[in-house]
Amino acid sequence: MPIRRARRILLAASTLALSVALATPLAAQERVDTPTIERIKSEEMERSQVMDIMSWLSDVYGPRLTWSPNATRAGNWAVSETKRWGLANVHQESWETPAGLGWENEGFSLFATAPVPFIVQAVPQAWSVGTVGTVKGTALLLRAGCTDELKAQYTGKLKGAFLMLAPASTRTVSMFTASASRYTDSSLAVMQAAQPAAAGGGGR
């Protein structure tokens, strides 16, 4: 058989095989398990516990600093909750806690007493040393660009002072416009009725 004729036959056979593959009906593909999908959707829409779980881990057991008592409480809650769901072999992976580590904020408040009393919105930094009772001092705004300036201006003046590392914020906060908004019923209906784009819509 001539080489050219053999090549033409091989090319025709390859084209035919490709055409058969492309023409395979969708019914021959994996069947969609619609009842199972509907059960999953029903669980999500009617019996979802996502918000409850998030509330426990955010409002009750949050924050969860490493090695803190709250992290232990959150882990114990997660273990007991998942066991209640029926999961088996649920346990916490433990590791050795370095001696002396462990921090928890049991209470903190900051007030300015003069010239006009007001509440200062502030939180302590993690691992900060605790105080014995109420501590009073002078508020001092640091204005130094380097270590030399810090030493020159504040040597001997920082003991017992509350140090402000940045000036007061000048950002205005609107109390009347919410930062989030709900979708309207009509906009949700449009989203629900949206259809997926047709396949093979490449550029020409």
mmCIF file of C-alpha atoms in Angstrom:
data_model
loop_
_atom_site.group_PDB
_atom_site.id
_atom_site.type_symbol
_atom_site.label_atom_id
_atom_site.label_comp_id
_atom_site.label_asym_id
_atom_site.label_seq_id
_atom_site.Cartn_x
_atom_site.Cartn_y
_atom_site.Cartn_z
ATOM 1 C CA MET A 1 0.000 0.000 0.000
ATOM 2 C CA PRO A 2 1.437 3.373 -0.916
ATOM 3 C CA ILE A 3 2.558 5.505 2.030
ATOM 4 C CA ARG A 4 0.344 8.443 1.027
ATOM 5 C CA ARG A 5 -2.763 6.245 0.892
ATOM 6 C CA ALA A 6 -1.948 4.720 4.306
ATOM 7 C CA ARG A 7 -1.637 8.187 5.812
ATOM 8 C CA ARG A 8 -5.028 9.197 4.377
ATOM 9 C CA ILE A 9 -6.680 6.084 5.827
ATOM 10 C CA LEU A 10 -5.078 6.686 9.249
ATOM 11 C CA LEU A 11 -6.204 10.315 9.236
ATOM 12 C CA ALA A 12 -9.779 9.353 8.305
ATOM 13 C CA ALA A 13 -9.910 6.727 11.061
ATOM 14 C CA SER A 14 -8.653 9.211 13.648
ATOM 15 C CA THR A 15 -11.232 11.789 12.568
ATOM 16 C CA LEU A 16 -14.010 9.208 12.807
ATOM 17 C CA ALA A 17 -12.948 8.149 16.312
ATOM 18 C CA LEU A 18 -12.864 11.776 17.471
ATOM 19 C CA SER A 19 -16.321 12.408 16.020
ATOM 20 C CA VAL A 20 -17.762 9.369 17.844
ATOM 21 C CA ALA A 21 -16.208 10.557 21.133
ATOM 22 C CA LEU A 22 -17.652 14.038 20.746
ATOM 23 C CA ALA A 23 -21.073 12.644 19.897
ATOM 24 C CA THR A 24 -21.312 10.511 23.068
ATOM 25 C CA PRO A 25 -24.652 11.427 24.669
ATOM 26 C CA LEU A 26 -24.704 13.083 28.084
ATOM 27 C CA ALA A 27 -26.746 10.143 29.368
ATOM 28 C CA ALA A 28 -23.597 8.006 29.174
ATOM 29 C CA GLN A 29 -21.834 10.282 31.652
ATOM 30 C CA GLU A 30 -22.050 9.934 35.430
ATOM 31 C CA ARG A 31 -25.642 10.224 36.640
ATOM 32 C CA VAL A 32 -26.416 13.171 38.917
ATOM 33 C CA ASP A 33 -27.723 11.983 42.298
ATOM 34 C CA THR A 34 -30.490 14.561 42.556
ATOM 35 C CA PRO A 35 -32.144 13.159 45.754
ATOM 36 C CA THR A 36 -28.849 13.383 47.656
ATOM 37 C CA ILE A 37 -28.234 16.921 46.431
ATOM 38 C CA GLU A 38 -31.723 17.909 47.555
ATOM 39 C CA ARG A 39 -31.099 16.386 51.001
ATOM 40 C CA ILE A 40 -27.905 18.434 51.354
ATOM 41 C CA LYS A 41 -29.744 21.593 50.308
ATOM 42 C CA SER A 42 -32.536 20.838 52.778
ATOM 43 C CA GLU A 43 -30.070 20.425 55.650
ATOM 44 C CA GLU A 44 -28.423 23.739 54.787
ATOM 45 C CA MET A 45 -31.647 25.695 54.364
ATOM 46 C CA GLU A 46 -33.746 24.211 57.174
ATOM 47 C CA ARG A 47 -31.396 22.798 59.829
ATOM 48 C CA SER A 48 -28.152 24.730 59.448
ATOM 49 C CA GLN A 49 -26.098 25.169 62.657
ATOM 50 C CA VAL A 50 -23.402 27.373 61.127
ATOM 51 C CA MET A 51 -24.457 30.537 62.950
ATOM 52 C CA ASP A 52 -24.719 28.735 66.305
ATOM 53 C CA ILE A 53 -21.251 27.228 65.890
ATOM 54 C CA MET A 54 -19.790 30.580 64.884
ATOM 55 C CA SER A 55 -21.397 32.234 67.910
ATOM 56 C CA TRP A 56 -19.939 29.675 70.330
ATOM 57 C CA LEU A 57 -16.451 29.992 68.852
ATOM 58 C CA SER A 58 -16.581 33.795 68.490
ATOM 59 C CA ASP A 59 -18.757 35.143 71.297
ATOM 60 C CA VAL A 60 -18.299 32.506 74.017
ATOM 61 C CA TYR A 61 -14.837 31.044 73.375
ATOM 62 C CA GLY A 62 -13.180 33.892 71.484
ATOM 63 C CA PRO A 63 -10.506 35.077 71.278
ATOM 64 C CA ARG A 64 -8.423 31.890 71.525
ATOM 65 C CA LEU A 65 -4.793 32.818 72.054
ATOM 66 C CA THR A 66 -2.374 29.869 71.868
ATOM 67 C CA TRP A 67 -1.941 28.175 75.276
ATOM 68 C CA SER A 68 -4.687 30.316 76.785
ATOM 69 C CA PRO A 69 -7.444 28.802 78.955
ATOM 70 C CA ASN A 70 -9.995 29.944 76.382
ATOM 71 C CA ALA A 71 -8.284 27.914 73.653
ATOM 72 C CA THR A 72 -8.592 24.837 75.883
ATOM 73 C CA ARG A 73 -12.254 25.547 76.573
ATOM 74 C CA ALA A 74 -12.966 25.975 72.857
ATOM 75 C CA GLY A 75 -11.233 22.692 72.042
ATOM 76 C CA ASN A 76 -13.174 20.825 74.719
ATOM 77 C CA TRP A 77 -16.439 22.283 73.404
ATOM 78 C CA ALA A 78 -15.600 21.281 69.822
ATOM 79 C CA VAL A 79 -14.793 17.709 70.904
ATOM 80 C CA SER A 80 -18.009 17.288 72.905
ATOM 81 C CA GLU A 81 -20.122 18.873 70.157
ATOM 82 C CA THR A 82 -18.767 16.696 67.346
ATOM 83 C CA LYS A 83 -19.177 13.588 69.510
ATOM 84 C CA ARG A 84 -22.802 14.599 70.009
ATOM 85 C CA TRP A 85 -23.148 14.653 66.224
ATOM 86 C CA GLY A 86 -22.025 11.016 66.133
ATOM 87 C CA LEU A 87 -18.390 11.383 65.017
ATOM 88 C CA ALA A 88 -15.986 8.714 66.300
ATOM 89 C CA ASN A 89 -12.380 8.978 67.527
ATOM 90 C CA VAL A 90 -12.667 12.703 68.220
ATOM 91 C CA HIS A 91 -9.779 14.037 70.284
ATOM 92 C CA GLN A 92 -7.443 16.990 70.616
ATOM 93 C CA GLU A 93 -3.854 16.818 69.421
ATOM 94 C CA SER A 94 -1.825 18.025 72.385
ATOM 95 C CA TRP A 95 1.708 19.315 72.611
ATOM 96 C CA GLU A 96 3.895 20.340 75.491
ATOM 97 C CA THR A 97 3.167 23.842 76.769
ATOM 98 C CA PRO A 98 6.324 25.840 77.529
ATOM 99 C CA ALA A 99 6.638 26.539 81.238
ATOM 100 C CA GLY A 100 5.160 29.861 82.298
ATOM 101 C CA LEU A 101 3.230 30.507 79.086
ATOM 102 C CA GLY A 102 -0.480 31.153 79.138
ATOM 103 C CA TRP A 103 -2.293 34.469 78.990
ATOM 104 C CA GLU A 104 -5.875 35.577 79.477
ATOM 105 C CA ASN A 105 -7.534 38.971 79.755
ATOM 106 C CA GLU A 106 -9.754 38.714 82.823
ATOM 107 C CA GLY A 107 -10.776 42.363 82.794
ATOM 108 C CA PHE A 108 -9.634 45.685 81.414
ATOM 109 C CA SER A 109 -10.984 49.224 81.308
ATOM 110 C CA LEU A 110 -9.349 52.596 80.673
ATOM 111 C CA PHE A 111 -10.742 55.957 81.769
ATOM 112 C CA ALA A 112 -9.504 59.490 81.456
ATOM 113 C CA THR A 113 -10.094 61.387 84.712
ATOM 114 C CA ALA A 114 -9.037 64.935 83.761
ATOM 115 C CA PRO A 115 -9.694 67.519 82.573
ATOM 116 C CA VAL A 116 -13.039 65.879 81.651
ATOM 117 C CA PRO A 117 -13.763 62.227 82.544
ATOM 118 C CA PHE A 118 -14.481 59.930 79.603
ATOM 119 C CA ILE A 119 -14.072 56.296 78.577
ATOM 120 C CA VAL A 120 -11.044 55.476 76.414
ATOM 121 C CA GLN A 121 -11.613 52.710 73.868
ATOM 122 C CA ALA A 122 -8.573 50.483 74.259
ATOM 123 C CA VAL A 123 -7.572 46.839 74.674
ATOM 124 C CA PRO A 124 -4.416 45.386 76.215
ATOM 125 C CA GLN A 125 -1.840 43.749 73.969
ATOM 126 C CA ALA A 126 -1.548 39.976 74.282
ATOM 127 C CA TRP A 127 1.047 38.824 76.834
ATOM 128 C CA SER A 128 0.909 42.199 78.617
ATOM 129 C CA VAL A 129 1.844 42.037 82.287
ATOM 130 C CA GLY A 130 -1.177 42.303 84.559
ATOM 131 C CA THR A 131 -1.715 44.964 87.199
ATOM 132 C CA VAL A 132 -2.539 44.622 90.864
ATOM 133 C CA GLY A 133 -5.742 46.601 91.170
ATOM 134 C CA THR A 134 -6.293 50.022 89.605
ATOM 135 C CA VAL A 135 -3.301 51.818 88.153
ATOM 136 C CA LYS A 136 -3.182 55.594 87.654
ATOM 137 C CA GLY A 137 -0.774 57.678 85.645
ATOM 138 C CA THR A 138 -0.307 60.505 83.191
ATOM 139 C CA ALA A 139 -1.095 60.026 79.493
ATOM 140 C CA LEU A 140 1.842 60.936 77.282
ATOM 141 C CA LEU A 141 1.945 61.071 73.486
ATOM 142 C CA LEU A 142 5.361 60.026 72.216
ATOM 143 C CA ARG A 143 6.779 62.255 69.515
ATOM 144 C CA ALA A 144 10.117 60.768 68.525
ATOM 145 C CA GLY A 145 11.367 59.608 65.138
ATOM 146 C CA CYS A 146 14.321 57.537 66.357
ATOM 147 C CA THR A 147 15.977 56.137 69.473
ATOM 148 C CA ASP A 148 18.237 59.186 69.908
ATOM 149 C CA GLU A 149 15.224 61.536 69.925
ATOM 150 C CA LEU A 150 13.419 59.241 72.348
ATOM 151 C CA LYS A 151 16.330 59.313 74.783
ATOM 152 C CA ALA A 152 16.878 63.053 74.427
ATOM 153 C CA GLN A 153 13.232 64.023 75.026
ATOM 154 C CA TYR A 154 11.898 61.383 77.417
ATOM 155 C CA THR A 155 14.716 60.040 79.583
ATOM 156 C CA GLY A 156 13.417 59.901 83.137
ATOM 157 C CA LYS A 157 9.892 61.001 82.148
ATOM 158 C CA LEU A 158 8.145 57.728 81.203
ATOM 159 C CA LYS A 159 7.883 55.918 84.526
ATOM 160 C CA GLY A 160 4.263 55.312 85.474
ATOM 161 C CA ALA A 161 2.924 56.990 82.326
ATOM 162 C CA PHE A 162 0.380 55.684 79.811
ATOM 163 C CA LEU A 163 2.174 55.959 76.481
ATOM 164 C CA MET A 164 0.230 56.909 73.371
ATOM 165 C CA LEU A 165 2.147 55.765 70.290
ATOM 166 C CA ALA A 166 -0.090 57.495 67.716
ATOM 167 C CA PRO A 167 -2.189 60.666 67.734
ATOM 168 C CA ALA A 168 -5.952 60.499 68.088
ATOM 169 C CA SER A 169 -7.792 59.405 64.960
ATOM 170 C CA THR A 170 -9.542 62.132 62.998
ATOM 171 C CA ARG A 171 -11.687 59.685 60.997
ATOM 172 C CA THR A 172 -15.375 60.444 61.234
ATOM 173 C CA VAL A 173 -17.748 57.523 61.664
ATOM 174 C CA SER A 174 -21.281 57.778 60.339
ATOM 175 C CA MET A 175 -23.811 56.444 62.824
ATOM 176 C CA PHE A 176 -26.734 56.581 60.402
ATOM 177 C CA THR A 177 -25.658 54.555 57.357
ATOM 178 C CA ALA A 178 -25.067 50.840 57.833
ATOM 179 C CA SER A 179 -21.901 49.387 56.316
ATOM 180 C CA ALA A 180 -23.871 46.405 54.985
ATOM 181 C CA SER A 181 -27.214 46.097 53.235
ATOM 182 C CA ARG A 182 -29.730 43.323 52.560
ATOM 183 C CA TYR A 183 -30.687 42.088 49.123
ATOM 184 C CA THR A 184 -34.274 42.885 48.180
ATOM 185 C CA ASP A 185 -36.709 40.119 47.246
ATOM 186 C CA SER A 186 -36.617 41.265 43.625
ATOM 187 C CA SER A 187 -32.807 41.186 43.427
ATOM 188 C CA LEU A 188 -32.754 37.705 44.988
ATOM 189 C CA ALA A 189 -35.336 36.540 42.447
ATOM 190 C CA VAL A 190 -33.125 37.764 39.607
ATOM 191 C CA MET A 191 -30.135 35.904 41.049
ATOM 192 C CA GLN A 192 -32.199 32.728 41.481
ATOM 193 C CA ALA A 193 -33.401 32.834 37.877
ATOM 194 C CA ALA A 194 -29.914 33.338 36.436
ATOM 195 C CA GLN A 195 -28.799 30.635 33.997
ATOM 196 C CA PRO A 196 -25.197 29.435 33.495
ATOM 197 C CA ALA A 197 -23.411 30.711 30.410
ATOM 198 C CA ALA A 198 -23.386 28.428 27.375
ATOM 199 C CA ALA A 199 -20.291 26.272 26.973
ATOM 200 C CA GLY A 200 -17.770 26.979 24.248
ATOM 201 C CA GLY A 201 -18.236 30.736 24.204
ATOM 202 C CA GLY A 202 -14.669 31.531 23.264
ATOM 203 C CA GLY A 203 -13.663 34.556 21.237
ATOM 204 C CA ARG A 204 -13.571 34.448 17.490
#
